[in-house]
Tab-separated table of C-alpha atoms in Angstrom:
chain	number	residue	atom	x	y	z
L	71	ALA	CA	127.422	102.716	-23.667
L	72	SER	CA	130.756	101.550	-25.120
L	73	ILE	CA	132.017	100.009	-28.385
L	74	PRO	CA	135.413	98.404	-28.557
L	75	ALA	CA	137.679	99.260	-31.446
L	76	GLY	CA	136.683	97.402	-34.633
L	77	GLU	CA	133.249	96.454	-33.448
L	78	HIS	CA	129.860	97.677	-34.517
L	79	ASP	CA	126.256	97.853	-33.030
L	80	SER	CA	122.903	98.798	-34.292
L	81	VAL	CA	119.432	100.091	-33.059
L	82	SER	CA	116.154	100.253	-34.849
L	83	PHE	CA	112.888	102.215	-34.347
L	84	SER	CA	109.668	102.716	-36.227
L	85	PHE	CA	107.084	105.443	-36.710
L	86	ALA	CA	103.906	106.134	-38.770
L	87	PRO	CA	103.112	109.341	-40.609
L	88	LYS	CA	99.701	111.082	-40.074
L	89	SER	CA	96.924	109.964	-42.446
L	90	LEU	CA	96.784	112.037	-45.576
L	91	SER	CA	93.017	111.656	-45.486
L	92	SER	CA	92.649	113.187	-42.026
L	93	GLY	CA	91.277	116.457	-43.288
L	94	VAL	CA	94.557	118.391	-42.820
L	95	PRO	CA	95.487	119.898	-46.170
L	96	PHE	CA	98.988	118.487	-46.519
L	97	ARG	CA	101.073	119.516	-49.659
L	98	ASN	CA	104.063	117.592	-50.763
L	99	PRO	CA	104.545	115.860	-47.398
L	100	GLU	CA	107.929	114.625	-46.474
L	101	ILE	CA	109.636	113.353	-43.363
L	102	LEU	CA	113.118	114.631	-42.437
L	103	ILE	CA	115.209	112.244	-40.338
L	104	ASP	CA	118.324	113.590	-38.624
L	105	VAL	CA	120.362	110.952	-36.630
L	106	SER	CA	123.371	111.867	-34.530
L	107	VAL	CA	125.819	109.660	-32.726
L	108	GLY	CA	128.507	110.985	-30.314
L	109	GLY	CA	130.880	109.706	-27.665
L	110	LYS	CA	134.305	110.013	-26.043
L	111	ARG	CA	137.375	108.239	-27.135
L	112	LEU	CA	140.903	108.157	-25.870
L	113	SER	CA	143.370	109.918	-28.105
L	114	ASP	CA	146.771	108.533	-28.947
L	115	SER	CA	148.048	110.682	-26.002
L	116	GLN	CA	145.309	109.043	-23.788
L	117	VAL	CA	143.439	112.280	-23.572
L	118	PRO	CA	139.597	111.958	-23.871
L	119	GLU	CA	138.097	113.789	-26.820
L	120	PHE	CA	134.473	113.896	-28.002
L	121	ILE	CA	133.646	112.774	-31.586
L	122	SER	CA	130.330	112.847	-33.331
L	123	SER	CA	128.655	111.904	-36.712
L	124	THR	CA	125.406	113.008	-38.240
L	125	LEU	CA	123.228	111.438	-40.961
L	126	GLU	CA	120.294	112.988	-42.707
L	127	ARG	CA	117.588	111.397	-44.807
L	128	THR	CA	114.375	112.699	-46.478
L	129	ILE	CA	111.467	110.425	-46.996
L	130	LYS	CA	108.901	111.696	-49.613
L	131	ILE	CA	105.254	110.590	-49.087
L	132	SER	CA	103.244	109.556	-52.087
L	133	SER	CA	99.884	111.046	-52.677
L	134	ASP	CA	96.743	109.005	-51.731
L	135	LEU	CA	95.076	108.661	-55.189
L	136	ARG	CA	91.757	106.742	-54.815
L	137	LEU	CA	89.016	105.553	-57.022
L	138	SER	CA	85.465	104.759	-55.799
L	139	SER	CA	82.843	102.994	-57.989
L	140	GLN	CA	78.960	102.786	-57.608
L	141	ALA	CA	76.239	101.223	-59.689
L	142	PHE	CA	72.703	102.630	-59.917
L	143	TYR	CA	69.373	101.927	-61.510
L	144	ASN	CA	67.179	104.730	-60.109
L	145	SER	CA	69.828	107.463	-59.387
L	146	GLY	CA	72.336	109.234	-61.528
L	147	PRO	CA	72.271	111.329	-64.680
L	148	PHE	CA	70.573	108.731	-66.920
L	149	THR	CA	67.159	107.224	-67.073
L	150	ASN	CA	67.554	103.401	-66.899
L	151	SER	CA	65.108	100.780	-68.304
L	152	GLY	CA	64.532	97.041	-68.252
L	153	PRO	CA	63.447	94.552	-65.554
L	154	LEU	CA	64.713	94.861	-62.045
L	155	PRO	CA	65.642	92.319	-60.764
L	156	PRO	CA	67.442	91.505	-64.116
L	157	ARG	CA	65.704	88.795	-66.203
L	158	ALA	CA	67.443	86.248	-68.309
L	159	GLU	CA	67.623	87.172	-72.027
L	160	GLN	CA	66.188	90.599	-71.380
L	161	GLU	CA	68.072	93.877	-71.398
L	162	THR	CA	68.497	96.037	-68.351
L	163	THR	CA	70.437	99.324	-68.335
L	164	TYR	CA	72.493	100.581	-65.335
L	165	THR	CA	74.575	103.605	-64.522
L	166	ILE	CA	78.220	103.278	-63.340
L	167	GLU	CA	79.641	106.214	-61.469
L	168	TRP	CA	83.303	106.783	-60.831
L	169	LEU	CA	84.727	109.179	-58.187
L	170	VAL	CA	88.305	110.150	-57.893
L	171	THR	CA	90.106	111.695	-54.882
L	172	ASN	CA	93.668	112.769	-54.430
L	173	SER	CA	95.285	113.894	-51.152
L	174	SER	CA	98.559	115.850	-51.267
L	175	ASN	CA	100.644	115.847	-54.528
L	176	LEU	CA	99.946	116.894	-58.073
L	177	ILE	CA	99.108	113.781	-60.164
L	178	THR	CA	99.570	113.975	-63.912
L	179	ASP	CA	98.479	111.689	-66.786
L	180	ALA	CA	95.849	110.051	-64.636
L	181	GLU	CA	93.659	107.426	-66.149
L	182	VAL	CA	90.995	104.941	-65.086
L	183	HIS	CA	90.715	101.546	-66.867
L	184	ALA	CA	88.109	98.885	-66.594
L	185	THR	CA	86.677	96.118	-68.925
L	186	LEU	CA	83.035	95.185	-69.535
L	187	PRO	CA	82.132	91.451	-69.554
L	188	SER	CA	80.989	89.935	-72.793
L	189	TYR	CA	77.339	90.034	-71.814
L	190	VAL	CA	77.517	93.751	-71.017
L	191	GLU	CA	77.307	96.384	-73.742
L	192	TRP	CA	78.311	100.042	-73.878
L	193	ALA	CA	75.184	102.242	-74.182
L	194	GLY	CA	77.048	105.296	-75.358
L	195	PHE	CA	75.987	107.901	-72.788
L	196	THR	CA	78.480	109.649	-70.502
L	197	SER	CA	78.383	112.541	-68.028
L	198	PRO	CA	79.535	115.261	-67.512
L	199	PRO	CA	80.541	116.326	-71.014
L	200	GLN	CA	83.829	117.764	-70.179
L	201	GLU	CA	85.221	114.448	-68.891
L	202	ILE	CA	86.814	112.223	-71.561
L	203	ILE	CA	85.541	108.635	-71.380
L	204	ASP	CA	86.424	106.298	-74.281
L	205	TYR	CA	85.188	102.828	-75.136
L	206	ASN	CA	86.893	100.229	-77.240
L	207	PRO	CA	84.307	97.748	-78.651
L	208	ASN	CA	87.105	95.332	-79.682
L	209	ASN	CA	88.071	94.447	-76.109
L	210	GLY	CA	85.418	96.109	-74.000
L	211	LEU	CA	87.979	98.455	-72.401
L	212	ILE	CA	86.673	101.723	-70.833
L	213	THR	CA	89.230	104.559	-70.325
L	214	TRP	CA	88.638	107.711	-68.417
L	215	GLU	CA	91.400	110.203	-69.285
L	216	LEU	CA	91.546	112.548	-66.249
L	217	GLY	CA	94.873	114.308	-67.048
L	218	ASP	CA	95.951	116.344	-63.984
L	219	VAL	CA	94.439	115.698	-60.547
L	220	SER	CA	95.039	118.466	-58.231
L	221	PRO	CA	96.094	118.063	-54.584
L	222	GLY	CA	93.103	118.238	-52.228
L	223	THR	CA	90.589	116.847	-54.769
L	224	GLY	CA	87.762	115.386	-52.772
L	225	GLY	CA	88.899	117.335	-49.669
L	226	VAL	CA	89.584	121.049	-50.275
L	227	THR	CA	87.795	120.861	-53.657
L	228	GLN	CA	85.165	118.549	-55.052
L	229	ALA	CA	86.089	115.022	-56.091
L	230	ARG	CA	86.266	114.320	-59.872
L	231	ARG	CA	83.131	112.415	-61.071
L	232	ALA	CA	82.270	110.633	-64.232
L	233	ALA	CA	79.211	108.383	-65.059
L	234	PHE	CA	78.278	106.132	-68.024
L	235	GLN	CA	75.393	103.851	-68.916
L	236	ILE	CA	75.815	100.148	-69.712
L	237	GLN	CA	73.410	97.508	-70.869
L	238	LEU	CA	73.174	94.027	-69.318
L	239	LEU	CA	71.855	90.964	-71.103
L	240	PRO	CA	72.078	88.129	-68.712
L	241	SER	CA	71.834	84.421	-69.888
L	242	ILE	CA	69.875	81.481	-68.473
L	243	SER	CA	73.159	80.116	-66.959
L	244	GLN	CA	73.362	83.243	-64.795
L	245	VAL	CA	69.956	82.770	-63.153
L	246	GLY	CA	70.044	82.556	-59.442
L	247	GLY	CA	72.840	84.894	-58.543
L	248	PRO	CA	74.252	88.447	-58.995
L	249	VAL	CA	76.353	89.074	-61.976
L	250	ILE	CA	79.403	91.293	-62.692
L	251	LEU	CA	78.510	94.549	-64.388
L	252	ILE	CA	81.991	95.894	-64.829
L	253	GLY	CA	85.418	94.183	-64.062
L	254	GLU	CA	88.189	95.361	-61.683
L	255	GLN	CA	88.737	99.118	-62.012
L	256	THR	CA	92.143	100.656	-61.742
L	257	ILE	CA	93.319	104.302	-61.576
L	258	THR	CA	96.994	105.212	-62.363
L	259	GLY	CA	98.841	108.481	-62.422
L	260	PHE	CA	102.316	110.040	-62.066
L	261	ASP	CA	103.034	111.631	-58.709
L	262	ARG	CA	105.152	114.609	-59.561
L	263	PHE	CA	106.500	115.062	-55.995
L	264	ILE	CA	108.005	111.556	-55.615
L	265	GLY	CA	108.600	111.035	-59.361
L	266	LYS	CA	106.875	107.736	-59.555
L	267	THR	CA	103.608	106.201	-60.872
L	268	VAL	CA	100.979	105.461	-58.259
L	269	GLN	CA	97.773	103.474	-58.592
L	270	SER	CA	94.866	102.051	-56.624
L	271	THR	CA	92.283	99.450	-57.654
L	272	ARG	CA	88.605	98.922	-57.021
L	273	ARG	CA	87.030	95.490	-57.086
L	274	ALA	CA	84.571	94.531	-59.809
L	275	GLN	CA	81.041	95.878	-59.482
L	276	ASN	CA	78.149	93.499	-59.691
L	277	THR	CA	74.329	93.928	-59.644
L	278	GLU	CA	74.204	94.745	-55.920
L	279	LEU	CA	73.409	98.507	-56.502
L	280	ASN	CA	74.048	101.640	-54.383
L	281	ASP	CA	70.513	103.044	-54.830
L	282	SER	CA	68.935	104.269	-51.640
L	283	GLY	CA	66.750	101.575	-50.153
L	284	PHE	CA	67.969	99.028	-52.630
L	285	ASN	CA	66.593	95.420	-52.095
L	286	ILE	CA	69.286	92.807	-52.262
L	287	GLU	CA	66.848	90.486	-53.952
L	288	HIS	CA	66.825	92.783	-56.976
L	289	SER	CA	70.429	91.902	-57.666
L	290	ILE	CA	69.588	88.302	-58.463
L	291	VAL	CA	68.973	87.233	-62.059
L	292	VAL	CA	65.587	85.613	-62.485
L	293	PRO	CA	64.315	83.295	-65.212
């Protein structure tokens, strides 16, 4: 209500933007904040006069770039083989599928990275052919080079998909539990609207598969 000369005061408030995954096709979303303060003061001649000040700020919202990961034996573009549940010292192939969505801003130079464990090998098959998926046998690193990911991918337009086949050779020491097929998976890209790199991470994928009607017992390595 009043502030003596030489003093200061403060007030705070909070708010939350709408979800970018709500289905509304936002493009380059930003929040404009306009704060004004005003009041009366006594002039040197003791005459009241009104004074005011205004501050404007713009908050740019980063795009919601997401990666999903699934593992299959009976589904996907490849025919898999080997025992299910996996058997120690016998080879079983699996299909890993990645799905990328992007909400509101253009993402450039997007890439997905993940590493295969030492007991998992690259089978050499990828799908679809237009997607660039590279494998480094020296360190087990898989890289999916997406390039540009348009706003609305996975909403207004179809999500970006890529699949590849891997080969599991479990050891005797892994009998009795599920095993990791592919390590932590991370997508990164440059958000052109906010001018910064964004990323999201997907946990490691084990032998608990996403096939319809999958039996959890088939994820356990047997002797």
